[in-house]
Short mmCIF file of C-alpha atoms and ligand atoms in Angstrom, two decimals:
data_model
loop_
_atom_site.label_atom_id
_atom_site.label_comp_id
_atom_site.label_asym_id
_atom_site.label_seq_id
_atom_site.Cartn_x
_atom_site.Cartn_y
_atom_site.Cartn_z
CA UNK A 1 -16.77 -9.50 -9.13
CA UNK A 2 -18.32 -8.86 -12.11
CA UNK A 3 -16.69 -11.60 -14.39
CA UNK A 4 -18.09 -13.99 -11.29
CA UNK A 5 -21.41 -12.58 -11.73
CA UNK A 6 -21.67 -12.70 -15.62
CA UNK A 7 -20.57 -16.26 -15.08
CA UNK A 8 -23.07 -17.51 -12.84
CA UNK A 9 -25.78 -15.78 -14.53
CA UNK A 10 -24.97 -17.90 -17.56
CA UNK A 11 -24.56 -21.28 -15.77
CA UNK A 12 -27.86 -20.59 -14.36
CA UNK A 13 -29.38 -19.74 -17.97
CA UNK A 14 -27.84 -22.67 -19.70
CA UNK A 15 -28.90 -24.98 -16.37
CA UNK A 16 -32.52 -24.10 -16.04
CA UNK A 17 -33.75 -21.63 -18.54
CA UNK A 18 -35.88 -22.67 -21.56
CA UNK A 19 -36.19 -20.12 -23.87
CA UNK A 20 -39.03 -19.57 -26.91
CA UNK A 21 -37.58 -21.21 -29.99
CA UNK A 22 -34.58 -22.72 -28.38
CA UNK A 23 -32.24 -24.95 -29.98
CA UNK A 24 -32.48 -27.97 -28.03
CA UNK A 25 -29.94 -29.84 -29.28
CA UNK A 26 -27.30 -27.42 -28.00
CA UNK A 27 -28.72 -25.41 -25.36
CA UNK A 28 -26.58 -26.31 -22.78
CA UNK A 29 -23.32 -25.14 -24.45
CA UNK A 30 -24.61 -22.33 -25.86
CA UNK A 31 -23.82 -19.05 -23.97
CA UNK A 32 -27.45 -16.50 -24.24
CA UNK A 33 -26.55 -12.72 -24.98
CA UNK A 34 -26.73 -11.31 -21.68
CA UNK A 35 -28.13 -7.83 -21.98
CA UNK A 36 -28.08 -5.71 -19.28
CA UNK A 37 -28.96 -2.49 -19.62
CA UNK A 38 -30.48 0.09 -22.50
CA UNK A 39 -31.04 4.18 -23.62
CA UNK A 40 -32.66 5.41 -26.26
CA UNK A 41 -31.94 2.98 -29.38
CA UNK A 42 -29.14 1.21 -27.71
CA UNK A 43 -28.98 -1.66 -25.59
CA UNK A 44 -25.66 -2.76 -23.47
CA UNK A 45 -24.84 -6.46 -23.17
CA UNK A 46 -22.41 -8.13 -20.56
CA UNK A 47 -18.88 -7.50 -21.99
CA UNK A 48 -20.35 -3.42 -21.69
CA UNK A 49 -20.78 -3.61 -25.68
CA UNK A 50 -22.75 -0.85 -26.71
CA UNK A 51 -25.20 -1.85 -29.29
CA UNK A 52 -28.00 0.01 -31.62
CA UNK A 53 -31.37 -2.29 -31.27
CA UNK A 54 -32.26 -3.02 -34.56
CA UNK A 55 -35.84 -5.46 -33.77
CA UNK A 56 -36.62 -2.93 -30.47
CA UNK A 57 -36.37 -6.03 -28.84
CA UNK A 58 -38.97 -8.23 -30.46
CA UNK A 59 -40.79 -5.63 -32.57
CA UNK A 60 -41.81 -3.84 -29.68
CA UNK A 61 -39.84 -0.99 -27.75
CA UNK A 62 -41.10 1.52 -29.82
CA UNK A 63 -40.24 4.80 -27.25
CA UNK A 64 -36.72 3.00 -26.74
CA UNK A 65 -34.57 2.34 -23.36
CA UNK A 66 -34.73 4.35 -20.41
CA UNK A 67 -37.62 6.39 -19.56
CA UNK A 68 -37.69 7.79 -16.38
CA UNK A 69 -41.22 8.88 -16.59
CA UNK A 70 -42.18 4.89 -17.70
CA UNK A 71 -40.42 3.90 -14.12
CA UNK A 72 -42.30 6.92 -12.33
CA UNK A 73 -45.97 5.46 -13.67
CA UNK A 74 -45.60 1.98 -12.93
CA UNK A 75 -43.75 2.81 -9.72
CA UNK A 76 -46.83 5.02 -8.35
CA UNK A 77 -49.41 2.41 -9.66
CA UNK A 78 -47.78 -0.25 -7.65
CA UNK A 79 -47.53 1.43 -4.51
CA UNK A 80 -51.42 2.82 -5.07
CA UNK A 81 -53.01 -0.86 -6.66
CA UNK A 82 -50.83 -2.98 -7.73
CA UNK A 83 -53.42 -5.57 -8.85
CA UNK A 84 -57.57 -5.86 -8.98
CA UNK A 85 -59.53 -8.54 -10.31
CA UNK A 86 -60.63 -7.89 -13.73
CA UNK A 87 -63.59 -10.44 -13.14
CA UNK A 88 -65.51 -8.73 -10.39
CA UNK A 89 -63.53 -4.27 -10.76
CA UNK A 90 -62.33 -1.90 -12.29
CA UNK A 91 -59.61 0.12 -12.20
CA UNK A 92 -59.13 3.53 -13.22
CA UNK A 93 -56.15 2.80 -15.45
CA UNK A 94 -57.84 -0.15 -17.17
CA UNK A 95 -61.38 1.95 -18.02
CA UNK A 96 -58.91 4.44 -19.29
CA UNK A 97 -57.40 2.48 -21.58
CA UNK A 98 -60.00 1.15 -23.14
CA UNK A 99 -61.01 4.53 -23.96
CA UNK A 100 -58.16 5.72 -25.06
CA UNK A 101 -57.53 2.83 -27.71
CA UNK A 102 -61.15 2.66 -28.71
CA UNK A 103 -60.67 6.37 -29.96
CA UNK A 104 -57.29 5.08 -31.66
CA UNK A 105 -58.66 2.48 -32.89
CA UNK A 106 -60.84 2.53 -36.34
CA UNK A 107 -64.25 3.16 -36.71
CA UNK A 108 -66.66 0.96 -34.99
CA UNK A 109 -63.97 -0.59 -32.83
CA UNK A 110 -64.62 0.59 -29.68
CA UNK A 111 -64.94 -3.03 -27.07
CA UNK A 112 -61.18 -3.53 -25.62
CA UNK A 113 -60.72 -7.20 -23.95
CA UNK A 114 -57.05 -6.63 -22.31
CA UNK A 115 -54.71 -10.23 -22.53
CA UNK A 116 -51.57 -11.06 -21.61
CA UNK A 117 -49.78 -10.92 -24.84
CA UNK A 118 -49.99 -11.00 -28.50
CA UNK A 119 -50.80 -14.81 -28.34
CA UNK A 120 -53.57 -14.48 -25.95
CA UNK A 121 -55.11 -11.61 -27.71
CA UNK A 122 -55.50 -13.79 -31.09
CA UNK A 123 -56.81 -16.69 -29.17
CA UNK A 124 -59.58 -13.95 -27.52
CA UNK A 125 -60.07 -12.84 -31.76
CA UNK A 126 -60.98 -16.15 -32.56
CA UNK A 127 -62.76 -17.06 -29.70
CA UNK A 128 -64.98 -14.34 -29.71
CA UNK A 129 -65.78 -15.37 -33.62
CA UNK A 130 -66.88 -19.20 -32.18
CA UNK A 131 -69.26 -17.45 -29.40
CA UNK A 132 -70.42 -15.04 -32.22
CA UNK A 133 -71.12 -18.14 -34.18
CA UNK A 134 -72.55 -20.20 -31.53
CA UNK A 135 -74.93 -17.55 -30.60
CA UNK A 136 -76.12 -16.85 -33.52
CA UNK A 137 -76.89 -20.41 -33.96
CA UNK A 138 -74.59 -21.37 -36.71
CA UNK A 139 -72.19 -23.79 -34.94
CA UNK A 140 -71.13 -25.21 -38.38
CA UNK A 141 -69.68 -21.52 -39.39
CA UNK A 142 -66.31 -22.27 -37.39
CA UNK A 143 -63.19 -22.75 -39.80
CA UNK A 144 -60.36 -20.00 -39.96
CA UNK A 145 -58.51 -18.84 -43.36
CA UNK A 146 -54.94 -18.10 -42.16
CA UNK A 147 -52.11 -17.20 -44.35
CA UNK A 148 -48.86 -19.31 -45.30
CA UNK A 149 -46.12 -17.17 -43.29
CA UNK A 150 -48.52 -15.70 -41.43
CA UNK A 151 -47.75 -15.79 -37.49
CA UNK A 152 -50.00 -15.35 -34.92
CA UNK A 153 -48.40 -16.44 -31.71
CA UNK A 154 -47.71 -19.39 -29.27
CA UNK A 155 -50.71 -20.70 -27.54
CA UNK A 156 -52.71 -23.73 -29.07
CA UNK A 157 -55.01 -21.56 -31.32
CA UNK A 158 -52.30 -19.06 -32.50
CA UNK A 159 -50.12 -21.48 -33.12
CA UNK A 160 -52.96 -23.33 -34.82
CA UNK A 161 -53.18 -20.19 -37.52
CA UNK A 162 -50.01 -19.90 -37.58
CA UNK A 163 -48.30 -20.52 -41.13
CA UNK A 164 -44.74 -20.92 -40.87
CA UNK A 165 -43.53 -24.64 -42.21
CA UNK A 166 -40.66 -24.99 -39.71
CA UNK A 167 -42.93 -24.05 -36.19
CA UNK A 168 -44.93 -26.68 -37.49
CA UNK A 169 -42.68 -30.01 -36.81
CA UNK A 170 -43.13 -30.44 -33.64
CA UNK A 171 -47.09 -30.00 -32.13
CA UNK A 172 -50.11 -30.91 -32.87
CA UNK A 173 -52.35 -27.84 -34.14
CA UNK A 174 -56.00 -27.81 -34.32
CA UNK A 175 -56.06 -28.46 -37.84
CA UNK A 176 -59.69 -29.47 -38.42
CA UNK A 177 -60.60 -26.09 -38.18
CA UNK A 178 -57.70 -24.26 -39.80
CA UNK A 179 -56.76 -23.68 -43.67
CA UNK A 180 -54.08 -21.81 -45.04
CA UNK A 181 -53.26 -19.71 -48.24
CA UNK A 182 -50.82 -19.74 -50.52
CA UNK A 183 -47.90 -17.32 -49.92
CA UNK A 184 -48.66 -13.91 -50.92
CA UNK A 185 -45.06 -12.64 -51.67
CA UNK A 186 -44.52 -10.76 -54.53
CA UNK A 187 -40.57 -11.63 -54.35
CA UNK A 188 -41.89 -14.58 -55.63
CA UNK A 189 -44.15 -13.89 -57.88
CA UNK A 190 -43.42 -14.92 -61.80
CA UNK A 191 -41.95 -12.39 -63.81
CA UNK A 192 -44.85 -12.34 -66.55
CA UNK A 193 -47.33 -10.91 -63.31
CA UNK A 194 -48.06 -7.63 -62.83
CA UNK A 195 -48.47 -6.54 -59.05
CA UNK A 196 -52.54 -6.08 -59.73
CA UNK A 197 -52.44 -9.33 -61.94
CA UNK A 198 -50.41 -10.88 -58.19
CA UNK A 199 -53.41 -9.07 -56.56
CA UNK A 200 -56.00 -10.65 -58.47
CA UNK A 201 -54.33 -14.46 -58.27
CA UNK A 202 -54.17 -13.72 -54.49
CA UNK A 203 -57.75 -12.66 -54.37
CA UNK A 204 -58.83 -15.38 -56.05
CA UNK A 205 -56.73 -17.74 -54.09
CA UNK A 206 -59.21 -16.68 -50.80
CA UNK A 207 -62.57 -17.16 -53.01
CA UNK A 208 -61.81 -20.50 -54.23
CA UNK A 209 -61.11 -21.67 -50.82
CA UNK A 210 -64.07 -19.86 -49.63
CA UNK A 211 -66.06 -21.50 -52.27
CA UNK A 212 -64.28 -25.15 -51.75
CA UNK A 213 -65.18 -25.37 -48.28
CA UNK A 214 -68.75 -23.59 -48.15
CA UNK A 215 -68.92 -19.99 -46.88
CA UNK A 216 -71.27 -21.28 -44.04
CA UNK A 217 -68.23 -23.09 -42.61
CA UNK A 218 -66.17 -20.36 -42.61
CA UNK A 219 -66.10 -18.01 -39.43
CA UNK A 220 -63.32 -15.81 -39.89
CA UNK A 221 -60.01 -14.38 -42.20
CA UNK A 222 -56.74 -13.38 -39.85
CA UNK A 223 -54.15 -11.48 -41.25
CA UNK A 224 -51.20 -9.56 -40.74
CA UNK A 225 -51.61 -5.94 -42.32
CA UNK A 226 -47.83 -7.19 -42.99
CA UNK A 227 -46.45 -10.53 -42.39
CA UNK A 228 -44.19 -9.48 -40.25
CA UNK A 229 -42.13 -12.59 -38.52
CA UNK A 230 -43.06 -14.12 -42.33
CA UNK A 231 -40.35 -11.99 -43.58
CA UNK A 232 -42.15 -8.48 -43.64
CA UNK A 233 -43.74 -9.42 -46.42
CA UNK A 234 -46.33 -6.51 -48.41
CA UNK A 235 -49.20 -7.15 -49.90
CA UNK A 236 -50.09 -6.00 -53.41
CA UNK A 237 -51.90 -2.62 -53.85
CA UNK A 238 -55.55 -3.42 -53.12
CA UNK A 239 -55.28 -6.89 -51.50
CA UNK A 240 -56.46 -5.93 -47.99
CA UNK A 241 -59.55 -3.79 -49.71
CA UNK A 242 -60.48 -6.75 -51.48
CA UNK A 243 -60.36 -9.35 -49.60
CA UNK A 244 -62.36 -8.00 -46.59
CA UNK A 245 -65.15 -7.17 -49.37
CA UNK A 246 -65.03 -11.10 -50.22
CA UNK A 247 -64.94 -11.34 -46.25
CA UNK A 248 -67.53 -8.92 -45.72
CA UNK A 249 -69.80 -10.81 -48.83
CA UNK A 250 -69.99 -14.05 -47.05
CA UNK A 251 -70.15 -12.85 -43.51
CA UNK A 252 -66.82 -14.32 -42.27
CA UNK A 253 -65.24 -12.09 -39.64
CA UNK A 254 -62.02 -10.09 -40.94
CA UNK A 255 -59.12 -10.20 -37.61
CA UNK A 256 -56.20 -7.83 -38.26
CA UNK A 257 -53.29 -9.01 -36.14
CA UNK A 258 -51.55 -5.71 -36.01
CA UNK A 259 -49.39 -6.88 -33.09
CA UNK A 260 -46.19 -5.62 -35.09
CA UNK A 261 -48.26 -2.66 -36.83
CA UNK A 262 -49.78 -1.23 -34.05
CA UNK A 263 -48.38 1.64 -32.13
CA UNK A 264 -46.63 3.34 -34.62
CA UNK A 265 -44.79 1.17 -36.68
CA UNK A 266 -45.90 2.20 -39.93
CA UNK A 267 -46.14 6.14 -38.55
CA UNK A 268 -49.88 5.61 -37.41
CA UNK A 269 -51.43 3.76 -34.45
CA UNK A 270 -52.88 1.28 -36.30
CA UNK A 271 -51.40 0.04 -40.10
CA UNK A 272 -55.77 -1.28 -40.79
CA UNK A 273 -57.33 1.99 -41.96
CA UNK A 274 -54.77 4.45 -42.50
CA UNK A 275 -52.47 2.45 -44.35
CA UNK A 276 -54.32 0.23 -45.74
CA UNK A 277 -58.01 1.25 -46.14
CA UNK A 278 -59.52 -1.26 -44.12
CA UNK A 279 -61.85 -1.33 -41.01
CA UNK A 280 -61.54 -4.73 -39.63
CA UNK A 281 -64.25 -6.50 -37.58
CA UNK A 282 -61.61 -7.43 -35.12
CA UNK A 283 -58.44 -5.69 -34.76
CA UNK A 284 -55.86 -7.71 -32.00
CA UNK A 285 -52.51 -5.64 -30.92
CA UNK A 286 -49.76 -6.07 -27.85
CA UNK A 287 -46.26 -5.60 -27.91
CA UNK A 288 -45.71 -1.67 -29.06
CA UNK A 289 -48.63 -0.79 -26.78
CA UNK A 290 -46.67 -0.36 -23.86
CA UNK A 291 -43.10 -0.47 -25.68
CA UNK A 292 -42.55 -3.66 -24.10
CA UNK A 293 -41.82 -1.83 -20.92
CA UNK A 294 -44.65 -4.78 -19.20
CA UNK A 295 -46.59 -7.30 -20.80
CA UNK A 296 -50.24 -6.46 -22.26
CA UNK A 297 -52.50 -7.29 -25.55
CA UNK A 298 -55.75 -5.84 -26.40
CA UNK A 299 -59.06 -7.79 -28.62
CA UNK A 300 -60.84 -4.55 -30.06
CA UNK A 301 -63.91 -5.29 -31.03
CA UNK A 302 -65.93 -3.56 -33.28
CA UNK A 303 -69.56 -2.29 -32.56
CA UNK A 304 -70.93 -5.01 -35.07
CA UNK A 305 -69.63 -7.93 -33.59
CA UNK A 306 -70.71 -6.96 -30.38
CA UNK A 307 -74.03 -5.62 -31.13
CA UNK A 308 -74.76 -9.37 -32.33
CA UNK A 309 -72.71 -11.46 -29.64
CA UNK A 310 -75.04 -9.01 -26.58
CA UNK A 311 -78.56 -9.13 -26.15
CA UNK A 312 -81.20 -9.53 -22.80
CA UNK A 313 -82.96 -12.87 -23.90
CA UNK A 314 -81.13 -15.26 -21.76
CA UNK A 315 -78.06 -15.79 -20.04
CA UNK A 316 -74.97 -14.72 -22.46
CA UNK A 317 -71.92 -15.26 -20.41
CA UNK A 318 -68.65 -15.05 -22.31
CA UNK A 319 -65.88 -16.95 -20.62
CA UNK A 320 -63.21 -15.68 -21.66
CA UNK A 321 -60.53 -13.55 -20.18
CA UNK A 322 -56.94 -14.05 -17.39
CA UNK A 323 -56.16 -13.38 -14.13
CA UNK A 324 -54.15 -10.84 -15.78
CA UNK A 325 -56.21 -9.18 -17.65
CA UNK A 326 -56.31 -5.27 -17.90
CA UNK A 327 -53.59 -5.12 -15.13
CA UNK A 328 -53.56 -2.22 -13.30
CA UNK A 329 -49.57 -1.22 -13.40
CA UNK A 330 -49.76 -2.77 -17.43
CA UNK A 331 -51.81 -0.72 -17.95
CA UNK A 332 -50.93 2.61 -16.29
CA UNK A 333 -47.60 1.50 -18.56
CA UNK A 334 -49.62 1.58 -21.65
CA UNK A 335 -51.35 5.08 -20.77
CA UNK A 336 -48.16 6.96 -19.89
CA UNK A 337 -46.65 4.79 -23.80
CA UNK A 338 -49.23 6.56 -25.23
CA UNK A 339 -48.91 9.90 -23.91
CA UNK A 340 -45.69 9.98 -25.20
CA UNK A 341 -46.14 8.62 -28.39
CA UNK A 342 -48.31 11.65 -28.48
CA UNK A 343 -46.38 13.97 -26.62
CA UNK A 344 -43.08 13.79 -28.61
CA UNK A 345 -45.01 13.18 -31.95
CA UNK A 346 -43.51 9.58 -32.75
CA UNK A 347 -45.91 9.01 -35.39
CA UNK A 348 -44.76 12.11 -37.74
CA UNK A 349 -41.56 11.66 -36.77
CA UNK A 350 -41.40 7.32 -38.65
CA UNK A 351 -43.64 9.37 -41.03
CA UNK A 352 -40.15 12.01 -41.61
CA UNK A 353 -37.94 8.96 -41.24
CA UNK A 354 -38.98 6.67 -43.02
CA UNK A 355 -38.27 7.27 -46.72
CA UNK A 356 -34.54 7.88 -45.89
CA UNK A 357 -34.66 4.36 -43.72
CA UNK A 358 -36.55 2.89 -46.82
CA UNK A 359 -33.93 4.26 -49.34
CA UNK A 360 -30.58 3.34 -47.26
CA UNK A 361 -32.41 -0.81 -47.14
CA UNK A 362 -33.34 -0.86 -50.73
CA UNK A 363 -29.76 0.42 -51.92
CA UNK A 364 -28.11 -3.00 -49.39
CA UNK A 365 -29.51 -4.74 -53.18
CA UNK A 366 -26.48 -3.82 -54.79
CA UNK A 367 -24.90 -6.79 -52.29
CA UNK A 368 -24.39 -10.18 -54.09
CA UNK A 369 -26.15 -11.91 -51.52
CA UNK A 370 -29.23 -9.83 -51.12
CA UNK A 371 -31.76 -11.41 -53.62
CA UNK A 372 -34.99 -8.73 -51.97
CA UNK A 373 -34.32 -5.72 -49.79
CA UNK A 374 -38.04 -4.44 -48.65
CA UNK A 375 -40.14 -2.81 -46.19
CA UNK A 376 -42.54 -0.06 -45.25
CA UNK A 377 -42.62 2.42 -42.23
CA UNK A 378 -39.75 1.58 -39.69
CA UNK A 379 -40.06 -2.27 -40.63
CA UNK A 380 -37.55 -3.71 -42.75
CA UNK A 381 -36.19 -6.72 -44.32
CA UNK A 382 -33.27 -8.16 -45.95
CA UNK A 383 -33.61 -11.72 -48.18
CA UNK A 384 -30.88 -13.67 -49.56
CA UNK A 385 -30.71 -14.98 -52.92
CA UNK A 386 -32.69 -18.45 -52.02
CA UNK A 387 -33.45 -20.36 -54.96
CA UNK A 388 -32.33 -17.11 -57.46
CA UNK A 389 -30.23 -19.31 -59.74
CA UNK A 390 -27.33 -18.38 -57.65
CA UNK A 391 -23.85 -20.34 -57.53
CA UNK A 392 -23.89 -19.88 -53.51
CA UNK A 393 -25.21 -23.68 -52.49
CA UNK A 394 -28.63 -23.77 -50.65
CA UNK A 395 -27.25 -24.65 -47.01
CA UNK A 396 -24.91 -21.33 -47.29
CA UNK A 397 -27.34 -19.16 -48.70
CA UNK A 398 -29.63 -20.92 -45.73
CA UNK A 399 -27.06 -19.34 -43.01
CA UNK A 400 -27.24 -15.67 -43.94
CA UNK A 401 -29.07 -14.53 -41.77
CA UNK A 402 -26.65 -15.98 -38.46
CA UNK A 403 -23.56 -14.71 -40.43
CA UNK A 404 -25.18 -11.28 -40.74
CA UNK A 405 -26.21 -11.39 -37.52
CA UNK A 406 -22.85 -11.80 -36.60
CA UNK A 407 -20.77 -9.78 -38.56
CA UNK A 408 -23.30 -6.69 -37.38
CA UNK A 409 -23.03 -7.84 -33.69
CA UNK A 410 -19.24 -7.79 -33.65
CA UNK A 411 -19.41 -4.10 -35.10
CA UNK A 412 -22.26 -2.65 -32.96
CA UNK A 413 -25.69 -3.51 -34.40
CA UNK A 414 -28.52 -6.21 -33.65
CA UNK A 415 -30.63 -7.66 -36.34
CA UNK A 416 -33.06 -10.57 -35.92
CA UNK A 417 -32.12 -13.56 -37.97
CA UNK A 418 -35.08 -15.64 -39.41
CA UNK A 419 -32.59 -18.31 -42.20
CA UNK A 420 -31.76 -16.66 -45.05
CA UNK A 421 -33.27 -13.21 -44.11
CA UNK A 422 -32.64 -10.26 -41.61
CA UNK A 423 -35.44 -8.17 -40.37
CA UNK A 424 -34.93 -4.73 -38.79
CA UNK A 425 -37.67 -2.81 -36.44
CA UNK A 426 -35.67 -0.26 -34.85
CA UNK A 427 -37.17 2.41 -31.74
CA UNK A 428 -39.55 4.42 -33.67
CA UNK A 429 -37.29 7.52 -31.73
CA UNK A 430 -34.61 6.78 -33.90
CA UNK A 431 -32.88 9.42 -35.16
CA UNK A 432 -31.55 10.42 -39.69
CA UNK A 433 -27.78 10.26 -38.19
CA UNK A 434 -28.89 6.83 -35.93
CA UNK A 435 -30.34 5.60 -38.89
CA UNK A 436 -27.22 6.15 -41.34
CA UNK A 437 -24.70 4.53 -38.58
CA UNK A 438 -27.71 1.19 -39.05
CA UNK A 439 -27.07 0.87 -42.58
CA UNK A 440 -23.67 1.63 -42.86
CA UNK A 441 -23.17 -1.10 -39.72
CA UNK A 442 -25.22 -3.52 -42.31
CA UNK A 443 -23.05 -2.65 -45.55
CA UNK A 444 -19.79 -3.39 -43.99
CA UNK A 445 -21.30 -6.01 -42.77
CA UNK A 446 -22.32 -7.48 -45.86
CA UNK A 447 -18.69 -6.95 -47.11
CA UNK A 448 -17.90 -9.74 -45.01
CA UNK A 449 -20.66 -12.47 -45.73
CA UNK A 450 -20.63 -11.97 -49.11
N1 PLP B 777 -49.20 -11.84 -33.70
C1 PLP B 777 -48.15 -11.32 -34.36
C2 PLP B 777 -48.37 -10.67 -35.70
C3 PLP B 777 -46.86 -11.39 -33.81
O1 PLP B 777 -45.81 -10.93 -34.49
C4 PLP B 777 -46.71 -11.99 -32.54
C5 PLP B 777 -45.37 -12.07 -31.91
O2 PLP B 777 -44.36 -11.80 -32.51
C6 PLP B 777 -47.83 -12.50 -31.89
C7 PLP B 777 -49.07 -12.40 -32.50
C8 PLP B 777 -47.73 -13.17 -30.57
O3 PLP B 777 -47.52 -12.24 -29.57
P1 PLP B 777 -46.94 -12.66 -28.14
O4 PLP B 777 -45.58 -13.20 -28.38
O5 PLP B 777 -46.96 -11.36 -27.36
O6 PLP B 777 -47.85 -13.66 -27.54
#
């Protein structure tokens, strides 16, 4: 019976299933949502509750649940290949696809190393910037400027740039060759600071540190166009501009990890250039690129990094790269994500969209609890009042996010907890009416953790 079923599912999770992030300490009491099916923006879990997807999964499912034609493509590329070697072939999917994204992608950017993941593609970034370095006979010019909030992802490197205090406790990092800037957030900024004078401090932040440590020991800058698992946090007006210029002055590679703002997000394939004016030297992505339908990441490369890592004077191997790389079926996935992306014209559409999702978040600040509501595109967050000079003790204000989480569950939504914040990245397919029955989900919500 079903009841059975659902049951031994979850005796199996709690028994043998380690999860990213998980709780330790109570993992095997806690019972896992057990989602089961999904169409369009909604997702169904075991008890048959219906419920809008608020993150698209982790940031990703960006056409939403149930495309037949997504089945049909990976079906009919694993009955004609369903795997090649990436080391020694091709496949017609995979040389596609790296067309395809270097004509997304901006400018120069036109190499595509395919990865497993988000994690795997940052590791390939900064990789590529120590053969670049190596090469070029600079071995010294190796350290990495990450960002305070930043994340980049969960294998040794990514994690090493990664910037969030609390994934921090419990590994060792490579931190000889990692430094981190100060938090960018203008939430926090002081009252008596104008966004440009934030801009500036933020600015300068980057060329003191470049100037502390000696820009021939510097190799590259990685940053989020947004820091999205950070808390979706903007930068000021300018502050991408600027600081690939300081980038660009001392020859340190510029990475844009637009693993959240890739494929749409922000209502264009990639957040870099068209949102923010930049043309990166390295530009890593995953996630939205095939909706999350099957794993895949891309590196693209731009022209001028390769142009100086290639040349015919002796042996320039570059070993680097998965047995999974540029999968066949992944990436047949990715080709038919695209095509409709294209097809149904998902990037106008968040364009359309997004003012009245932007206007229905900002107005959840007349709550109480909600110290910052913010966001850009179809990427939102909610803050509590942390440290505002509230009554609300610390620890409470610290649980917000859960007790959001769970007042919106019980009446139909999903939102992705991070402490005292809530972040929302719904299907970029979703709908003015879909987007109203969000927010009003969210107020009444708030009604009850306030
Ligand atoms: N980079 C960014 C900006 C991310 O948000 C994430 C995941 O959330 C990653 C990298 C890591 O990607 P993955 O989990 O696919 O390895």
């Amino acid at each position: 019976t079903h009841n059975q079923d659902l049951s031994d599912v979850l005796t199996a999770d709690r028994t043998h299933h380690l999860h990213p992030w998980h709780d330790l300490s109570a993992w095997r009491e806690a019972d896992p949502h057990c989602f089961t099916s999904g169409e369009g923006i909604y997702v169904y879990d075991q008890d048959g509750q219906k419920l809008i997807d608020g993150p698209a999964g982790m940031w990703a499912v960006q056409i939403g649940y149930g495309r037949r034609e997504m089945a049909d493509a990976i079906a009919s590329q694993v009955m004609e290949l369903p795997y090649a070697s990436p080391w020694t072939s091709t496949t017609a999917p995979a040389a596609q696809l790296s067309e395809r994204i270097a004509e997304l992608a901006p400018g120069d950017l036109n190499t595509v190393m395919f990865t497993t993941g988000g994690s795997t593609a940052v590791d390939t970034a900064l990789r590529t910037m120590q053969f670049l370095n190596n090469r070029l006979g600079r071995p010294g010019k190796k350290i990495i400027i990450a960002r305070e909030k930043g994340y980049h992802g969960s294998t040794y490197l990514a994690a090493s740039v990664t910037g969030k205090e609390r994934d921090k406790s419990c590994f060792d990092f490579e931190d000889r060759l990692v430094r981190f800037l100060p938090d960018i957030n203008p939430y926090i900024r002081p009252d008596v600071m104008t966004e440009a004078e934030w801009c500036d401090a933020k600015v300068a932040d980057l060329e003191n540190m470049i100037a502390e440590i000696g820009p021939d020991r510097i190799g590259a800058f990685i940053a989020e166009p947004i820091l999205c698992s950070g808390g979706v946090i903007i930068p000021p007006k300018g502050y991408h501009q600027r600081t690939l210029e300081v980038c660009r002055a001392h020859d340190i590679l510029y990475i844009s990890d637009e693993v959240v703002t890739g494929f749409g997000r922000l209502g264009h394939w990639f957040a870099s250039q068209e949102v923010f004016g930049i043309e990166p030297d390295i530009i890593t992505c995953a996630k939205g690129i095939t909706s999350g339908y099957l794993p895949l990441g891309a590196c693209i490369i731009s022209d001028r990094v390769m142009d100086r890592m290639t040349g015919a004077d002796h042996d320039v191997l570059f070993p680097n790269g998965y047995t999974y790389s540029a999968h066949p079926v992944c990436c047949a996935a990715a080709l038919k994500n695209i095509e409709i992306i294209e097809r149904e014209g998902l990037l106008g559409h968040v364009q359309t969209v997004a003012p009245h999702f932007q206007a229905r978040l900002k107005a959840l600040e007349a709550s109480p609890v909600i110290g910052d509501a913010r966001g850009m595109g179809l990427l939102g967050c909610l803050e509590g009042l942390l440290d505002a000079g509230r009554d609300t003790p610390l620890e409470v204000q610290r649980t917000l996010g859960a007790r959001l989480d769970a007042a919106c569950e019980a009446r139909g939504l999903i939102v992705r907890p991070l402490i005292n914040m809530c972040v929302f990245s719904p299907p970029l397919t979703i709908s003015p009416d879909e987007i109203d029955a969000m927010f009003d989900i969210i107020e009444d919500a708030l009604t009850e953790v306030e």
